[in-house]
Tab-separated table of C-alpha atoms and ligand atoms in Angstrom:
chain	number	residue	atom	x	y	z
A	1	UNK	CA	108.767	118.341	100.515
A	2	UNK	CA	112.567	118.558	100.369
A	3	UNK	CA	112.854	114.802	101.063
A	4	UNK	CA	109.964	113.892	98.631
A	5	UNK	CA	112.942	115.818	96.118
A	6	UNK	CA	115.425	113.435	97.068
A	7	UNK	CA	114.428	110.264	97.246
A	8	UNK	CA	112.834	111.107	93.211
A	9	UNK	CA	116.663	112.198	92.388
A	10	UNK	CA	117.569	108.568	94.202
A	11	UNK	CA	114.447	106.899	91.592
A	12	UNK	CA	115.792	109.148	88.664
A	13	UNK	CA	119.536	108.916	89.292
A	14	UNK	CA	118.707	104.297	88.873
A	15	UNK	CA	120.285	102.779	86.002
A	16	UNK	CA	117.872	99.047	85.831
A	17	UNK	CA	120.201	96.326	85.682
A	18	UNK	CA	117.510	94.090	86.633
A	19	UNK	CA	113.953	93.930	85.017
A	20	UNK	CA	110.658	93.335	87.171
A	21	UNK	CA	109.008	93.477	84.680
A	22	UNK	CA	107.994	89.305	85.541
A	23	UNK	CA	107.542	87.256	82.835
A	24	UNK	CA	105.756	84.214	85.522
A	25	UNK	CA	102.993	83.061	82.476
A	26	UNK	CA	99.987	83.870	84.285
A	27	UNK	CA	100.814	88.218	83.974
A	28	UNK	CA	102.272	87.821	79.989
A	29	UNK	CA	99.278	85.281	79.245
A	30	UNK	CA	96.875	87.825	81.212
A	31	UNK	CA	98.365	91.358	79.017
A	32	UNK	CA	97.432	88.962	76.044
A	33	UNK	CA	94.902	88.309	76.878
A	34	UNK	CA	94.233	91.926	78.090
A	35	UNK	CA	94.862	93.795	75.070
A	36	UNK	CA	92.879	91.843	72.773
A	37	UNK	CA	89.340	91.540	75.005
A	38	UNK	CA	90.385	94.490	78.255
A	39	UNK	CA	89.510	94.369	81.438
A	40	UNK	CA	87.323	91.703	81.709
A	41	UNK	CA	88.203	88.345	79.579
A	42	UNK	CA	86.358	84.749	80.013
A	43	UNK	CA	88.186	81.681	79.973
A	44	UNK	CA	86.957	77.560	81.131
A	45	UNK	CA	88.655	76.230	83.537
A	46	UNK	CA	87.366	73.468	83.849
A	47	UNK	CA	83.675	72.937	83.059
A	48	UNK	CA	83.373	76.805	85.436
A	49	UNK	CA	84.167	79.692	83.623
A	50	UNK	CA	86.606	81.923	85.070
A	51	UNK	CA	86.903	85.451	84.585
A	52	UNK	CA	89.086	87.492	84.622
A	53	UNK	CA	88.353	91.336	86.699
A	54	UNK	CA	91.011	93.346	86.357
A	55	UNK	CA	88.853	96.894	86.572
A	56	UNK	CA	89.556	98.119	89.610
A	57	UNK	CA	86.355	99.936	89.893
A	58	UNK	CA	84.361	96.197	89.306
A	59	UNK	CA	86.397	94.238	91.906
A	60	UNK	CA	84.695	96.931	94.361
A	61	UNK	CA	81.750	96.031	93.538
A	62	UNK	CA	82.916	92.041	94.546
A	63	UNK	CA	85.626	93.671	97.325
A	64	UNK	CA	82.934	95.717	99.285
A	65	UNK	CA	79.069	97.194	97.646
A	66	UNK	CA	78.017	93.398	96.218
A	67	UNK	CA	79.784	91.625	98.662
A	68	UNK	CA	77.617	89.602	100.229
A	69	UNK	CA	76.412	88.372	96.327
A	70	UNK	CA	79.996	86.939	95.817
A	71	UNK	CA	82.052	84.428	97.908
A	72	UNK	CA	85.807	82.550	98.125
A	73	UNK	CA	86.146	78.927	96.131
A	74	UNK	CA	86.868	75.951	97.670
A	75	UNK	CA	89.431	75.426	97.618
A	76	UNK	CA	91.656	71.841	96.289
A	77	UNK	CA	91.152	69.015	98.309
A	78	UNK	CA	94.981	68.444	98.592
A	79	UNK	CA	95.099	72.343	99.609
A	80	UNK	CA	91.943	71.964	102.270
A	81	UNK	CA	93.721	69.960	104.637
A	82	UNK	CA	97.102	72.042	104.433
A	83	UNK	CA	95.770	74.981	105.099
A	84	UNK	CA	93.450	73.846	107.039
A	85	UNK	CA	89.514	74.558	108.339
A	86	UNK	CA	90.469	77.437	109.352
A	87	UNK	CA	89.504	81.611	108.608
A	88	UNK	CA	91.155	80.642	105.011
A	89	UNK	CA	87.939	79.437	104.008
A	90	UNK	CA	85.492	79.939	105.924
A	91	UNK	CA	82.478	80.460	105.144
A	92	UNK	CA	79.155	83.356	106.392
A	93	UNK	CA	78.051	82.810	110.112
A	94	UNK	CA	80.720	80.017	111.381
A	95	UNK	CA	84.024	81.925	109.196
A	96	UNK	CA	81.883	85.680	110.926
A	97	UNK	CA	82.141	84.234	114.142
A	98	UNK	CA	86.140	82.653	114.500
A	99	UNK	CA	86.775	86.629	112.579
A	100	UNK	CA	85.052	88.332	115.618
A	101	UNK	CA	86.332	85.945	118.029
A	102	UNK	CA	90.679	85.807	116.581
A	103	UNK	CA	90.942	89.244	115.564
A	104	UNK	CA	91.733	91.289	119.191
A	105	UNK	CA	94.907	88.731	118.550
A	106	UNK	CA	95.769	90.640	115.558
A	107	UNK	CA	95.396	93.826	116.956
A	108	UNK	CA	98.109	96.890	117.264
A	109	UNK	CA	97.780	96.784	120.677
A	110	UNK	CA	98.231	93.906	121.046
A	111	UNK	CA	100.562	93.287	118.385
A	112	UNK	CA	102.974	96.415	120.275
A	113	UNK	CA	103.001	93.783	122.860
A	114	UNK	CA	104.787	91.797	120.858
A	115	UNK	CA	108.081	93.386	119.584
A	116	UNK	CA	109.439	92.343	122.778
A	117	UNK	CA	109.090	88.740	122.365
A	118	UNK	CA	109.664	89.409	118.031
A	119	UNK	CA	113.573	91.246	118.447
A	120	UNK	CA	114.371	88.766	121.074
A	121	UNK	CA	114.484	86.288	118.094
A	122	UNK	CA	115.792	88.656	115.201
A	123	UNK	CA	118.274	89.471	118.176
A	124	UNK	CA	119.144	85.570	118.037
A	125	UNK	CA	118.878	84.493	114.600
A	126	UNK	CA	121.905	88.119	114.036
A	127	UNK	CA	123.977	86.538	116.369
A	128	UNK	CA	124.648	83.445	114.564
A	129	UNK	CA	124.392	84.886	111.633
A	130	UNK	CA	127.761	87.732	112.693
A	131	UNK	CA	129.518	84.405	114.031
A	132	UNK	CA	129.697	83.135	110.729
A	133	UNK	CA	130.970	85.756	110.069
A	134	UNK	CA	134.851	84.755	108.619
A	135	UNK	CA	137.717	86.250	108.687
A	136	UNK	CA	137.005	88.800	105.693
A	137	UNK	CA	133.430	90.218	107.681
A	138	UNK	CA	131.360	88.849	105.205
A	139	UNK	CA	128.860	85.338	104.442
A	140	UNK	CA	126.376	84.075	102.426
A	141	UNK	CA	122.225	82.650	102.617
A	142	UNK	CA	119.964	82.095	100.360
A	143	UNK	CA	117.248	84.378	102.348
A	144	UNK	CA	114.435	82.640	101.532
A	145	UNK	CA	115.420	79.957	104.191
A	146	UNK	CA	117.121	82.482	106.935
A	147	UNK	CA	113.404	84.165	106.871
A	148	UNK	CA	111.598	81.684	107.397
A	149	UNK	CA	112.629	80.077	110.846
A	150	UNK	CA	112.749	83.395	111.871
A	151	UNK	CA	109.479	84.259	110.551
A	152	UNK	CA	108.440	80.490	112.400
A	153	UNK	CA	109.543	81.231	115.725
A	154	UNK	CA	107.318	84.594	115.550
A	155	UNK	CA	103.566	82.875	114.268
A	156	UNK	CA	104.538	80.174	117.107
A	157	UNK	CA	104.280	82.773	119.183
A	158	UNK	CA	101.360	84.663	118.281
A	159	UNK	CA	99.297	80.838	118.089
A	160	UNK	CA	100.261	79.868	121.451
A	161	UNK	CA	101.651	82.244	123.553
A	162	UNK	CA	103.059	79.848	126.428
A	163	UNK	CA	103.010	76.629	124.875
A	164	UNK	CA	105.383	77.805	121.778
A	165	UNK	CA	108.177	74.851	121.746
A	166	UNK	CA	104.506	72.307	121.524
A	167	UNK	CA	104.000	74.659	118.942
A	168	UNK	CA	106.501	75.437	117.691
A	169	UNK	CA	107.392	71.424	117.351
A	170	UNK	CA	103.880	71.109	115.199
A	171	UNK	CA	104.598	73.546	112.738
A	172	UNK	CA	107.824	71.290	111.966
A	173	UNK	CA	105.477	68.980	111.240
A	174	UNK	CA	103.258	71.089	109.407
A	175	UNK	CA	106.583	72.423	107.392
A	176	UNK	CA	107.076	69.121	106.315
A	177	UNK	CA	103.727	68.064	105.199
A	178	UNK	CA	103.243	71.220	103.194
A	179	UNK	CA	106.690	69.664	101.808
A	180	UNK	CA	104.689	66.905	100.425
A	181	UNK	CA	102.412	68.114	99.527
A	182	UNK	CA	104.147	70.675	97.399
A	183	UNK	CA	106.046	68.259	95.183
A	184	UNK	CA	102.255	66.411	94.806
A	185	UNK	CA	100.537	69.796	93.664
A	186	UNK	CA	103.658	69.967	91.341
A	187	UNK	CA	102.806	66.062	89.513
A	188	UNK	CA	100.688	65.432	86.921
A	189	UNK	CA	97.294	65.026	88.449
A	190	UNK	CA	96.109	61.587	87.911
A	191	UNK	CA	92.407	61.757	89.487
A	192	UNK	CA	91.401	59.598	93.086
A	193	UNK	CA	95.787	59.053	93.164
A	194	UNK	CA	95.801	60.525	96.042
A	195	UNK	CA	93.731	57.851	97.827
A	196	UNK	CA	96.052	55.579	97.201
A	197	UNK	CA	98.815	53.681	99.788
A	198	UNK	CA	101.451	54.665	98.236
A	199	UNK	CA	104.082	55.737	100.678
A	200	UNK	CA	104.572	58.978	100.198
A	201	UNK	CA	100.434	59.324	101.176
A	202	UNK	CA	101.155	57.065	103.603
A	203	UNK	CA	103.815	59.678	105.283
A	204	UNK	CA	100.800	62.397	104.662
A	205	UNK	CA	98.163	60.400	106.580
A	206	UNK	CA	100.933	59.908	109.434
A	207	UNK	CA	101.383	63.737	109.615
A	208	UNK	CA	97.810	64.811	109.161
A	209	UNK	CA	97.044	62.495	112.793
A	210	UNK	CA	100.484	63.875	114.685
A	211	UNK	CA	99.432	67.122	114.246
A	212	UNK	CA	96.243	67.624	115.252
A	213	UNK	CA	96.820	64.660	118.428
A	214	UNK	CA	99.699	66.890	119.156
A	215	UNK	CA	97.021	70.156	118.694
A	216	UNK	CA	93.983	68.556	120.967
A	217	UNK	CA	96.470	67.627	123.501
A	218	UNK	CA	97.539	70.823	123.468
A	219	UNK	CA	94.791	72.724	123.683
A	220	UNK	CA	93.866	70.716	126.462
A	221	UNK	CA	96.333	71.320	129.222
A	222	UNK	CA	95.925	74.840	127.998
A	223	UNK	CA	92.470	74.939	129.045
A	224	UNK	CA	93.582	73.889	131.931
A	225	UNK	CA	94.841	76.543	132.764
A	226	UNK	CA	93.281	79.031	131.239
A	227	UNK	CA	91.417	81.405	133.232
A	228	UNK	CA	89.205	83.889	132.246
A	229	UNK	CA	90.837	87.289	132.464
A	230	UNK	CA	94.767	88.325	131.547
A	231	UNK	CA	96.107	90.064	132.643
A	232	UNK	CA	97.068	93.624	130.073
A	233	UNK	CA	100.952	93.111	129.393
A	234	UNK	CA	100.244	89.732	128.205
A	235	UNK	CA	99.172	89.690	124.869
A	236	UNK	CA	96.477	87.561	123.445
A	237	UNK	CA	97.845	84.164	121.799
A	238	UNK	CA	95.584	83.105	119.622
A	239	UNK	CA	95.470	79.567	120.631
A	240	UNK	CA	93.872	81.874	124.180
A	241	UNK	CA	91.768	84.092	123.336
A	242	UNK	CA	89.665	80.642	120.803
A	243	UNK	CA	89.995	78.025	124.456
A	244	UNK	CA	88.727	81.577	126.427
A	245	UNK	CA	85.386	80.917	123.749
A	246	UNK	CA	85.370	77.633	123.621
A	247	UNK	CA	84.965	78.071	128.095
A	248	UNK	CA	83.504	80.068	127.908
A	249	UNK	CA	80.219	78.118	126.162
A	250	UNK	CA	78.012	81.241	125.225
A	251	UNK	CA	79.513	81.449	121.901
A	252	UNK	CA	77.178	81.053	119.114
A	253	UNK	CA	77.633	78.779	116.707
A	254	UNK	CA	80.205	76.446	120.042
A	255	UNK	CA	83.724	77.083	119.213
A	256	UNK	CA	84.659	72.925	119.541
A	257	UNK	CA	88.682	71.541	119.815
A	258	UNK	CA	88.676	71.136	116.272
A	259	UNK	CA	87.212	74.333	115.455
A	260	UNK	CA	91.426	75.666	117.735
A	261	UNK	CA	93.167	73.233	115.573
A	262	UNK	CA	91.623	73.836	112.340
A	263	UNK	CA	92.029	77.542	112.718
A	264	UNK	CA	96.105	76.215	114.186
A	265	UNK	CA	96.723	75.064	111.050
A	266	UNK	CA	95.236	77.650	109.176
A	267	UNK	CA	97.746	80.984	111.085
A	268	UNK	CA	100.481	78.883	109.828
A	269	UNK	CA	100.007	78.473	106.269
A	270	UNK	CA	98.233	81.923	105.044
A	271	UNK	CA	100.885	83.390	107.858
A	272	UNK	CA	104.701	81.876	107.363
A	273	UNK	CA	105.283	82.269	103.656
A	274	UNK	CA	103.530	84.579	102.843
A	275	UNK	CA	105.685	86.947	105.180
A	276	UNK	CA	109.141	85.326	104.795
A	277	UNK	CA	108.620	85.686	101.358
A	278	UNK	CA	108.281	89.909	101.764
A	279	UNK	CA	110.899	90.071	103.540
A	280	UNK	CA	113.140	88.060	101.129
A	281	UNK	CA	112.072	90.164	98.151
A	282	UNK	CA	113.195	93.017	100.124
A	283	UNK	CA	115.982	92.020	100.850
A	284	UNK	CA	116.678	91.733	97.393
A	285	UNK	CA	115.590	94.507	96.201
A	286	UNK	CA	117.979	96.194	98.746
A	287	UNK	CA	120.819	94.673	97.422
A	288	UNK	CA	119.699	95.444	94.113
A	289	UNK	CA	119.325	99.189	94.787
A	290	UNK	CA	122.357	100.261	97.289
A	291	UNK	CA	121.201	103.333	96.941
A	292	UNK	CA	117.502	102.696	98.454
A	293	UNK	CA	119.719	100.399	100.716
A	294	UNK	CA	121.839	103.206	102.153
A	295	UNK	CA	118.280	105.896	102.581
A	296	UNK	CA	116.985	103.551	104.776
A	297	UNK	CA	119.381	103.146	106.993
A	298	UNK	CA	120.704	106.427	107.578
A	299	UNK	CA	116.876	106.385	108.619
A	300	UNK	CA	116.945	103.313	111.100
A	301	UNK	CA	120.316	104.999	111.883
A	302	UNK	CA	118.436	108.726	113.230
A	303	UNK	CA	114.684	107.782	114.250
A	304	UNK	CA	116.809	104.126	116.120
A	305	UNK	CA	119.994	106.860	117.169
A	306	UNK	CA	122.036	105.356	120.301
A	307	UNK	CA	119.155	102.166	120.512
A	308	UNK	CA	119.583	98.818	119.122
A	309	UNK	CA	117.164	97.443	118.915
A	310	UNK	CA	113.912	99.524	117.533
A	311	UNK	CA	111.024	100.536	119.394
A	312	UNK	CA	107.837	100.379	118.993
A	313	UNK	CA	107.359	104.050	119.343
A	314	UNK	CA	110.512	104.322	116.086
A	315	UNK	CA	108.131	101.260	114.233
A	316	UNK	CA	105.691	104.517	113.728
A	317	UNK	CA	108.322	106.918	111.910
A	318	UNK	CA	110.405	104.744	109.942
A	319	UNK	CA	109.393	106.580	106.686
A	320	UNK	CA	111.335	105.037	104.303
A	321	UNK	CA	111.557	101.941	105.424
A	322	UNK	CA	107.077	101.423	104.985
A	323	UNK	CA	107.125	102.841	101.184
A	324	UNK	CA	110.338	100.074	100.653
A	325	UNK	CA	108.147	97.118	101.611
A	326	UNK	CA	104.573	98.490	99.852
A	327	UNK	CA	106.928	98.752	96.537
A	328	UNK	CA	108.450	95.567	97.302
A	329	UNK	CA	104.495	94.174	98.079
A	330	UNK	CA	103.886	96.272	94.951
A	331	UNK	CA	106.600	94.454	92.223
A	332	UNK	CA	106.417	90.144	93.669
A	333	UNK	CA	103.040	90.183	95.660
A	334	UNK	CA	103.033	86.710	97.518
A	335	UNK	CA	99.443	86.180	97.044
A	336	UNK	CA	99.408	86.718	92.912
A	337	UNK	CA	95.054	86.474	92.605
A	338	UNK	CA	92.074	85.700	94.594
A	339	UNK	CA	89.055	83.899	92.847
A	340	UNK	CA	85.701	84.267	93.822
A	341	UNK	CA	82.818	82.624	93.208
A	342	UNK	CA	79.294	84.114	92.294
A	343	UNK	CA	76.455	82.109	94.955
A	344	UNK	CA	72.915	83.399	93.225
A	345	UNK	CA	73.455	85.159	89.054
A	346	UNK	CA	74.385	88.886	89.637
A	347	UNK	CA	75.555	91.523	87.725
A	348	UNK	CA	78.850	92.665	87.300
A	349	UNK	CA	79.116	96.382	85.748
A	350	UNK	CA	77.034	95.304	82.522
A	351	UNK	CA	77.705	91.792	82.388
A	352	UNK	CA	75.748	89.181	83.949
A	353	UNK	CA	77.408	87.012	85.851
A	354	UNK	CA	75.703	83.357	86.112
A	355	UNK	CA	75.477	81.511	89.719
A	356	UNK	CA	79.456	79.883	90.087
A	357	UNK	CA	80.611	81.202	87.440
A	358	UNK	CA	84.761	82.136	89.355
A	359	UNK	CA	86.142	86.052	88.883
A	360	UNK	CA	89.643	85.578	89.709
A	361	UNK	CA	91.409	89.101	90.096
A	362	UNK	CA	94.968	88.833	89.450
A	363	UNK	CA	97.073	90.706	92.267
A	364	UNK	CA	99.636	91.067	90.626
A	365	UNK	CA	99.106	91.711	86.757
A	366	UNK	CA	96.899	94.800	88.393
A	367	UNK	CA	99.975	95.897	90.236
A	368	UNK	CA	101.838	96.035	86.436
A	369	UNK	CA	99.371	97.278	84.983
A	370	UNK	CA	100.381	100.772	82.917
A	371	UNK	CA	96.781	102.513	83.413
A	372	UNK	CA	97.320	102.469	86.541
A	373	UNK	CA	100.866	103.172	87.535
A	374	UNK	CA	103.216	105.329	85.482
A	375	UNK	CA	105.038	104.853	82.111
A	376	UNK	CA	107.617	103.276	85.088
A	377	UNK	CA	105.080	100.513	86.961
A	378	UNK	CA	108.103	97.579	86.200
A	379	UNK	CA	110.836	100.083	87.506
A	380	UNK	CA	111.819	99.351	91.570
A	381	UNK	CA	110.804	103.323	93.013
A	382	UNK	CA	109.472	103.111	96.350
A	383	UNK	CA	109.145	106.911	96.082
A	384	UNK	CA	105.338	106.685	94.399
A	385	UNK	CA	104.611	105.521	98.101
A	386	UNK	CA	106.368	108.820	99.459
A	387	UNK	CA	102.712	110.760	99.022
A	388	UNK	CA	100.142	107.610	100.600
A	389	UNK	CA	99.132	104.638	98.320
A	390	UNK	CA	96.518	107.049	97.390
A	391	UNK	CA	98.881	109.265	95.331
A	392	UNK	CA	100.512	106.612	93.983
A	393	UNK	CA	97.975	105.796	91.628
A	394	UNK	CA	95.281	105.337	89.895
A	395	UNK	CA	93.027	103.460	92.465
A	396	UNK	CA	92.939	102.390	95.346
A	397	UNK	CA	91.514	99.432	94.734
A	398	UNK	CA	94.392	99.069	91.941
A	399	UNK	CA	96.811	97.629	95.650
A	400	UNK	CA	95.703	94.900	96.326
A	401	UNK	CA	98.886	92.697	98.002
A	402	UNK	CA	96.840	91.687	101.958
A	403	UNK	CA	93.358	91.664	99.399
A	404	UNK	CA	90.440	94.098	100.180
A	405	UNK	CA	86.927	94.435	102.660
A	406	UNK	CA	85.319	91.570	105.100
A	407	UNK	CA	88.263	89.207	104.462
A	408	UNK	CA	91.467	91.001	103.609
A	409	UNK	CA	94.522	89.744	105.678
A	410	UNK	CA	93.594	89.045	109.135
A	411	UNK	CA	98.108	88.704	109.444
A	412	UNK	CA	98.584	91.894	107.747
A	413	UNK	CA	99.470	94.275	110.598
A	414	UNK	CA	101.972	91.392	112.374
A	415	UNK	CA	103.805	90.878	108.884
A	416	UNK	CA	104.078	94.397	108.769
A	417	UNK	CA	105.504	94.659	112.042
A	418	UNK	CA	107.751	91.308	111.570
A	419	UNK	CA	108.881	93.102	108.297
A	420	UNK	CA	109.870	96.208	109.536
A	421	UNK	CA	111.342	95.120	112.430
A	422	UNK	CA	113.130	92.744	110.402
A	423	UNK	CA	114.124	94.370	108.312
A	424	UNK	CA	115.966	97.765	110.319
A	425	UNK	CA	117.431	95.691	112.299
A	426	UNK	CA	119.669	94.477	109.880
A	427	UNK	CA	120.203	97.670	108.152
A	428	UNK	CA	121.217	97.963	112.001
A	429	UNK	CA	124.275	95.624	111.811
A	430	UNK	CA	124.794	94.712	107.787
A	431	UNK	CA	125.896	95.817	104.349
A	432	UNK	CA	123.967	93.568	101.866
A	433	UNK	CA	124.553	92.498	98.198
A	434	UNK	CA	123.142	90.120	96.135
A	435	UNK	CA	125.284	86.534	95.196
A	436	UNK	CA	127.199	86.055	92.423
A	437	UNK	CA	125.091	83.225	92.235
A	438	UNK	CA	121.875	84.694	92.093
A	439	UNK	CA	119.660	84.202	89.261
A	440	UNK	CA	116.753	86.431	88.586
A	441	UNK	CA	113.770	84.500	88.358
A	442	UNK	CA	109.846	84.818	89.917
A	443	UNK	CA	108.044	81.887	89.999
A	444	UNK	CA	104.433	80.853	91.633
A	445	UNK	CA	104.249	77.892	93.323
A	446	UNK	CA	101.177	78.597	95.200
A	447	UNK	CA	103.039	81.258	96.501
A	448	UNK	CA	105.464	84.258	94.019
A	449	UNK	CA	108.829	83.341	95.474
A	450	UNK	CA	112.296	83.226	93.781
A	451	UNK	CA	113.430	79.572	91.294
A	452	UNK	CA	116.404	79.484	92.278
A	453	UNK	CA	116.688	80.878	96.338
A	454	UNK	CA	117.935	84.394	97.366
A	455	UNK	CA	121.991	83.412	97.791
A	456	UNK	CA	122.821	87.080	99.792
A	457	UNK	CA	126.564	88.838	100.836
A	458	UNK	CA	126.259	89.934	104.186
A	459	UNK	CA	128.825	92.480	105.866
A	460	UNK	CA	129.356	93.940	109.495
A	461	UNK	CA	129.119	97.396	109.305
B	1	HEM	C1	102.595	89.565	103.342
B	1	HEM	C2	102.576	88.655	104.239
B	1	HEM	C3	100.799	88.836	103.317
B	1	HEM	C4	100.331	88.701	102.484
B	1	HEM	C5	100.921	89.017	101.023
B	1	HEM	C6	99.147	87.874	102.658
B	1	HEM	C7	97.809	87.992	101.974
B	1	HEM	C8	96.323	88.202	101.873
B	1	HEM	C9	95.507	88.040	100.818
B	1	HEM	C10	95.236	88.831	99.876
B	1	HEM	C11	94.719	87.477	101.382
B	1	HEM	C12	93.084	87.667	101.187
B	1	HEM	C13	92.313	86.207	100.367
B	1	HEM	C14	91.597	86.213	99.680
B	1	HEM	O1	90.820	88.067	100.303
B	1	HEM	O2	90.930	86.329	98.508
B	1	HEM	C15	94.410	87.405	102.811
B	1	HEM	C16	94.360	86.513	103.859
B	1	HEM	C17	94.940	86.333	105.209
B	1	HEM	N1	95.748	86.092	105.555
B	1	HEM	FE1	97.059	87.044	104.725
B	1	HEM	N2	98.708	87.910	103.622
B	1	HEM	C18	100.009	87.930	104.868
B	1	HEM	C19	100.238	87.770	105.980
B	1	HEM	C20	99.424	86.665	106.743
B	1	HEM	C21	99.323	86.806	107.894
B	1	HEM	C22	101.109	87.171	109.346
B	1	HEM	C23	98.382	85.805	109.077
B	1	HEM	C24	99.290	85.035	109.893
B	1	HEM	C25	99.437	84.953	111.252
B	1	HEM	C26	97.880	85.737	107.762
B	1	HEM	C27	96.719	85.450	107.653
B	1	HEM	C28	95.957	85.681	106.813
B	1	HEM	C29	93.925	85.128	107.868
B	1	HEM	C30	94.081	83.735	108.025
B	1	HEM	C31	93.363	85.354	106.180
B	1	HEM	C32	91.976	85.061	105.686
B	1	HEM	C33	90.997	85.538	105.941
B	1	HEM	C34	89.734	85.759	106.002
B	1	HEM	O3	89.456	85.846	105.066
B	1	HEM	O4	88.816	86.109	106.997
B	1	HEM	N3	98.414	86.196	107.044
B	1	HEM	N4	95.628	87.434	103.623
């Protein structure tokens, strides 16, 4: 109780120099329409009606109660190539089968076995940062790129395990492919352009072939060494669990090497930028609010005592850190929205939904909705999560950075574990503040990211 009171006093003593009233077009557009039409409104998206649903009770119907009537919508073809034909986009029996096979990789017990690997990769990054410090003991970094490298290491380990080095090289190719796609995504859309043999397109096709070839070679190599049993002390990486399902041959429907290729691509796409985004926004927020940075550091130093890295027993004790990550995910959710499509004519609340209607769930807007959160919904106030999500918001479905229901994010535990470890290790070694050149400008480019980067100045503790 005493701790909660002190958290609340931090929250109320803060003057807010930064506006978290995010203005990407999605949000201002949404608030404008909601004022006029209430919590459901339709916008025509080409020939398809797209219904925006922000009432948590209806979202529960879509994700949980009537989920069999709604399916994931198709991604545009360019994006589909990059994200892979894996869990993110699969549907029906094939999706359920893959999810069941892959799930054990992301179980808490398996992830705990990966903590030493995560700590090692973070230690290396922090040692490099320390070595670069000037005589004045400070150094400026643009954190999105820095975090991307750190997260890439971890995702490569989770996906490829012992074949990590080869896997990392494939991820480099995927990162290049994503860069090309991002450029194309922001150009004016010309139908059929992606089939023209332009220099850029040819480069993309080459990359795609190279990624597939390298992944198939890697899978072949691992198949010859994979045994039926893994020791309890070895984490199950994605490649391992999928190859076992493939080798067994009893799985139905069959898992093919091609399925494994697509799932590896998906995990890279779904895990890398989301997690590095979470780390970026959390660092920015702690730099903006030194009182919370100090509170989080005090907790880390108390929990870890003389250990210079958190152990698996320390992680669950980092309560303030958990609240800070939740508040960061609420204000700046990396995935700003998700879409479902009605598989059949159906009913939602008292509305008839024709087959084919797209339903847009505006995660970012729901996280900033004044009818669901307190009047301080645009403020950074981790204390609202002190008694858990249920006490922070009027409806549990109003906090959904990882989605909900059967298709909720499979990597949620991994992302939160890595974020807790990384931020804790930074706090143990450095203080940090926004660089003078920092401009606060959240913008949506597939994910919610800082348009002008996030330069942060680190100082040794
Ligand atoms: C802060 C980090 C992350 C955020 C905010 C996030 C967010 C989400 C959201 C909102 C969904 C649901 C999409 C929908 O319902 O349409 C999702 C699904 C998914 N995420 Fe994440 N994610 C994160 C990290 C990760 C990581 C680390 C991985 C893997 C390494 C991952 C893999 C996936 C996959 C495979 C799916 C599809 C699950 C399915 O449909 O069965 N995500 N994520």
